[in-house]
XYZ file of C-alpha atoms in Angstrom:
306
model
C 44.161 102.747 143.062
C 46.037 99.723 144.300
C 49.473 100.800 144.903
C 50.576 97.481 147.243
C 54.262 96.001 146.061
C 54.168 92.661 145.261
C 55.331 90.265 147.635
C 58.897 89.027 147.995
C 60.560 86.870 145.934
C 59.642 83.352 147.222
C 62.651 81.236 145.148
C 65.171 81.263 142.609
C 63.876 79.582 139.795
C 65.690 78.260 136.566
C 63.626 81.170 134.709
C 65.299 83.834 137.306
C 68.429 82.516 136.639
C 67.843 82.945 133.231
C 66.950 85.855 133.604
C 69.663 87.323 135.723
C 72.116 86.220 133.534
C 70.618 88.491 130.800
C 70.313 91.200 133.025
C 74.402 90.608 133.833
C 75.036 90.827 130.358
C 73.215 93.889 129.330
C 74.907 95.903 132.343
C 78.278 94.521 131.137
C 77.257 95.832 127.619
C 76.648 98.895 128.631
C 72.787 98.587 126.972
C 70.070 96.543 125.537
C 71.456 97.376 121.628
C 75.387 96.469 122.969
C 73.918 93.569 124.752
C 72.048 92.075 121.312
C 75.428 90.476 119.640
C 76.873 88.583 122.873
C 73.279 87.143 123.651
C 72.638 86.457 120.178
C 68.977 87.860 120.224
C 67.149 91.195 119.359
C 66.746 94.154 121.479
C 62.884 93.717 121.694
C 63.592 90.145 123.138
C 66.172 91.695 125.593
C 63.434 94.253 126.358
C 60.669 91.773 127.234
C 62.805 90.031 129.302
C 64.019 92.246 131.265
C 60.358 93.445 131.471
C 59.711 89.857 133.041
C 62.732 90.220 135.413
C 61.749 93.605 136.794
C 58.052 92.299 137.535
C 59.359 88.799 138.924
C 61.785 91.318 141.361
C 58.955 93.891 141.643
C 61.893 96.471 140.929
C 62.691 99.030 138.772
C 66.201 98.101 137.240
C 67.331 100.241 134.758
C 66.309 103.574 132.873
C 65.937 103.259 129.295
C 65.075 105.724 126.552
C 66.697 108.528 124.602
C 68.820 109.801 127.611
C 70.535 106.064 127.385
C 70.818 103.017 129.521
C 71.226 103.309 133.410
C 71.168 101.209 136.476
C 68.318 102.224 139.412
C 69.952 102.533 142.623
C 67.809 98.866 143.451
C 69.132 97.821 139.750
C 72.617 98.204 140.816
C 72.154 96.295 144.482
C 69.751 93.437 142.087
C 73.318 93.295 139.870
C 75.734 92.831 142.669
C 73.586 90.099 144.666
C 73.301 88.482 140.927
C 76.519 88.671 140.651
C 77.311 86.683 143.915
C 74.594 84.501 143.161
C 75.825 83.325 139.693
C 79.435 83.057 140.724
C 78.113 80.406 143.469
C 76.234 78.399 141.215
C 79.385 78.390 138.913
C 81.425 77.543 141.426
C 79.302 74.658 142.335
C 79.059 73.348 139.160
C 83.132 73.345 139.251
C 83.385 71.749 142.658
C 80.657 69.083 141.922
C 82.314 68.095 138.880
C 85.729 67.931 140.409
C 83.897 65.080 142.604
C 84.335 63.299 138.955
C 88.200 64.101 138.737
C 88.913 63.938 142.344
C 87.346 61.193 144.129
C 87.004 61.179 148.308
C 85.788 58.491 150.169
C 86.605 54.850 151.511
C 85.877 51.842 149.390
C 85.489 48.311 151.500
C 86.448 44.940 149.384
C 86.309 42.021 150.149
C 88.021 39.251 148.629
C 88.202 35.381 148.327
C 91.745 34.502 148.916
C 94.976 33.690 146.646
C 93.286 36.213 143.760
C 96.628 38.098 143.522
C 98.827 35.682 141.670
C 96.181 35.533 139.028
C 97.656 36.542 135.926
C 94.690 38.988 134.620
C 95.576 41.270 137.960
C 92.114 43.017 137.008
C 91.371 43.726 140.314
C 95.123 45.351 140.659
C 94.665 47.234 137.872
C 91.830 48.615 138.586
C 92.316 49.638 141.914
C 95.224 51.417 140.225
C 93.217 53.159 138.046
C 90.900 54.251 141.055
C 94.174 55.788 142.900
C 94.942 57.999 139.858
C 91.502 59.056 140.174
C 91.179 59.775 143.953
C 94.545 59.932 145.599
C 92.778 60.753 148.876
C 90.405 57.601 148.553
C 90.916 54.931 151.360
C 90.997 51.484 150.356
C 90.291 48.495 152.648
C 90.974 45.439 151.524
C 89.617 42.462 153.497
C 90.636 38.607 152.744
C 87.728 36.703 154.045
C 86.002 33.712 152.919
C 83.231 33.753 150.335
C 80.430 32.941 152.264
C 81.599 36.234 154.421
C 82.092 38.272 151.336
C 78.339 37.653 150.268
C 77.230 38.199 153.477
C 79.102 41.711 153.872
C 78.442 42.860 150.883
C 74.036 41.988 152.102
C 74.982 43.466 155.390
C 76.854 46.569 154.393
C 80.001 45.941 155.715
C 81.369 45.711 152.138
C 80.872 48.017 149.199
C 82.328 44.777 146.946
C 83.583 42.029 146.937
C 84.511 39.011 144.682
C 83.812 35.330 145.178
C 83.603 32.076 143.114
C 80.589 32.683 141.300
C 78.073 30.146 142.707
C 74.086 30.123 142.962
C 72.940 33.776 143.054
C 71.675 35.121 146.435
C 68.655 37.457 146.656
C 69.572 41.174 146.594
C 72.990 40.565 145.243
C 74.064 41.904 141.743
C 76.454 39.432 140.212
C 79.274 40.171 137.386
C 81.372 37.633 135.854
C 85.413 38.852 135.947
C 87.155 35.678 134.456
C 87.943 31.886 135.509
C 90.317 30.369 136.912
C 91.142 26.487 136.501
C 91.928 24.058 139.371
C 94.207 20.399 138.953
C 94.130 18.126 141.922
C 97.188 18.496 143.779
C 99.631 15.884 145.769
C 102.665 17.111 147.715
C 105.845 15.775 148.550
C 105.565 12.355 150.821
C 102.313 11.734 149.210
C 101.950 7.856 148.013
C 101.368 9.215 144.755
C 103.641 11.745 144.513
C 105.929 9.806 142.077
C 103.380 7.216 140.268
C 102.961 7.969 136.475
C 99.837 9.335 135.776
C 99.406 5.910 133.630
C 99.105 4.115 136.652
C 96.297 6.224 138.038
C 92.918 5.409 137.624
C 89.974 6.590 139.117
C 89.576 4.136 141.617
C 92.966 4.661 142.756
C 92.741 8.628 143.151
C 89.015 8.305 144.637
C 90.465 6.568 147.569
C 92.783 8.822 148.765
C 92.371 11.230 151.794
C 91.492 14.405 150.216
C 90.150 17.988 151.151
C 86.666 19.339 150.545
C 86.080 23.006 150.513
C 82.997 24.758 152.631
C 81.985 28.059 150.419
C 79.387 27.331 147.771
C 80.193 25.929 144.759
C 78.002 25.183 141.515
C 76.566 21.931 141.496
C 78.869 20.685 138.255
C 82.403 21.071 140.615
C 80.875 20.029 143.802
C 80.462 16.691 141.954
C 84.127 16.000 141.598
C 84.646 16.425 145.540
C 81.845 14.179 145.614
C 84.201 11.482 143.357
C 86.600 11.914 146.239
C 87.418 10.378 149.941
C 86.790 13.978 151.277
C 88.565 13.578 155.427
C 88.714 16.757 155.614
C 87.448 20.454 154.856
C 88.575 24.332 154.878
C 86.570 27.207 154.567
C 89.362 28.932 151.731
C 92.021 27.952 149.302
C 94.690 28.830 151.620
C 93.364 26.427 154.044
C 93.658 23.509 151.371
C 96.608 24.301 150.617
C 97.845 23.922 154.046
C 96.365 20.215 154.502
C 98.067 19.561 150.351
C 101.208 20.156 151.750
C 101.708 18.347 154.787
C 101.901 15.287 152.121
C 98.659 13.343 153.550
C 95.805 14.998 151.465
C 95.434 15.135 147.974
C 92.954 18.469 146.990
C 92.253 21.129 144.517
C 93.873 24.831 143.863
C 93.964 27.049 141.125
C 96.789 26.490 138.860
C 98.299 29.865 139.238
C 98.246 29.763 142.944
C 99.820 26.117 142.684
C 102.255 27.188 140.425
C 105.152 28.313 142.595
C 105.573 25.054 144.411
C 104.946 22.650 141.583
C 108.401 25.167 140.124
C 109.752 24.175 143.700
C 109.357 20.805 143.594
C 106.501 20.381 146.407
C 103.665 20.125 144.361
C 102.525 18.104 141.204
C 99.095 17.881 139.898
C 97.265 14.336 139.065
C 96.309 13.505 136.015
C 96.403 17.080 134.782
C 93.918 16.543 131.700
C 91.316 14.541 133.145
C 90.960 15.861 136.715
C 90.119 19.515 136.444
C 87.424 22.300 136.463
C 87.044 25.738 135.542
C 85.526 28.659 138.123
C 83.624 31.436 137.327
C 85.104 34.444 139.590
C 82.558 37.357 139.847
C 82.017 40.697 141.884
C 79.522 41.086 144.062
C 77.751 43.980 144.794
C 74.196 44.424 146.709
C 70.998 45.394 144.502
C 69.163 48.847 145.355
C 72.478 50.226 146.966
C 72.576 54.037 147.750
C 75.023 55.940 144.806
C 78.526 55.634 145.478
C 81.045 57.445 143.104
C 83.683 55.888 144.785
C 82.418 52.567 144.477
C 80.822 53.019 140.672
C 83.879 54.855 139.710
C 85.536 51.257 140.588
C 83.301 48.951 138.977
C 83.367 51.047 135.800
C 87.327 50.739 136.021
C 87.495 47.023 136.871
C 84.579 46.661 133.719
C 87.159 48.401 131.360
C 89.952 46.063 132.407
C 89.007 42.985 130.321
């Protein structure tokens, strides 16, 4: 007669667990028939299964029978490790979904400049909304240029960013925000400062010193820096705005950037219904990334914003 044990138990599977948990309940009952209304099957079912638990174990768990229900020495040890066992899967469950509620980590943006006086403030609001989430998440904020932005975001540097939305690069994911609109801009001891817009045609205004930008652009607003006598160049807005203002350039800036010195005085825009465009502003985030809740939990907030 073969009397070898079986061997060890090699893993936990979902079926043990199931299992166990039975086996907690019918202790806690006091018996298989106790046991039948909080697990909401029969007594036979209860009995199979903890048949299959005592064979998966290759223990001897309880005593049943006419003399009643009673724990083996080995059932009582099997019910206190089952016991430890189930509170740490509960208590994993809890802390992994308090990753959900309470978000840790560091999310890296990068952003084209002069985005805060926009009026939509998603990006503000969102990363408000990210705060009250995870008030232990650390935020870096980096003002860069756009052709940086793209290129941290491909390098890793960034988690996301947002840039005028140009040409798509390869392995960049691409989401439209909302646009902005630019006038063309003279300041204060500019020539044309003070002529009526009556007086200025295109010739006029296309022969003026003016300011080209170096980020991308799409091809339908490069073409009106391509109308103009572009002397100069800046890699951001802030940079355009600089040259504007001395009085010698004449350029374009978003309206809401432009607005506080046109209020001031300093600033008037040129033939505000002819010479304009609207930008597409979009985040930027790189394809295939590894899963960030920090970063997703962002995204999802500055999605919700509209």
């Amino acid at each position: 007669m073969n009397t070898r044990r079986p061997d060890p138990l090699a893993q936990v599977s979902d079926f043990d667990i199931r299992l166990l948990r039975i086996f907690r309940s019918v202790v806690e009952c006091g018996g298989f028939s106790a046991a039948e209304s909080v697990l909401g099957i029969g007594r036979s079912a209860i009995s199979q299964q903890m048949s299959d638990l005592e064979q998966r174990l290759g223990l001897r768990l309880c005593q049943r029978g006419r003399a009643g229900f009673s724990l083996t020495e080995e059932g009582r040890e099997v019910y206190h490790s089952a016991l430890q066992l189930l509170s740490a899967l509960e208590s994993f469950r809890t802390e992994v979904n308090g990753l959900h509620q309470h978000l840790r980590g560091e999310l890296t943006i990068g952003l084209t400049d002069n985005l805060v006086t926009l009026p939509h403030m998603r990006i503000t609001h969102a990363l408000a909304q990210l705060k009250e989430r995870g008030p232990d998440v650390q935020i870096q904020i980096r003002m860069i240029a756009p052709n940086e932005v793209e290129q941290g975001v491909l390098d890793g540097r960034l988690h996301v960013g947002v840039v005028p939305q140009a040409s798509a690069l390869s392995g960049l994911e691409y989401q439209p925000l909302y646009s902005e609109r630019s006038l063309l801009y003279c300041a204060v001891g500019h020539p044309l400062f003070y002529v009526d817009d009556k007086q200025l045609d295109d010739e006029r205004l296309n022969s003026q010193d003016a300011i080209a930008p170096t980020f991308r652009l799409p091809a339908e607003i490069q073409a009106h820096y391509q109308a103009l006598n572009c002397t100069a160049s800046a890699s951001d807005r802030e940079g355009m705005a600089f040259l504007i203002l001395t009085g010698r350039y004449i350029g374009y800036l978003p309206d809401h950037y432009a607005s506080l010195w046109v209020q001031q005085g300093r600033l008037r825009a040129l033939k505000p219904t002819a010479r304009f465009y609207d930008l597409s502003l979009a985040s930027v985030t790189r394809k295939g990334r590894r899963p960030h809740l920090v970063l997703e939990s962002f995204l999802e907030s500055l999605a919700a914003t509209r």
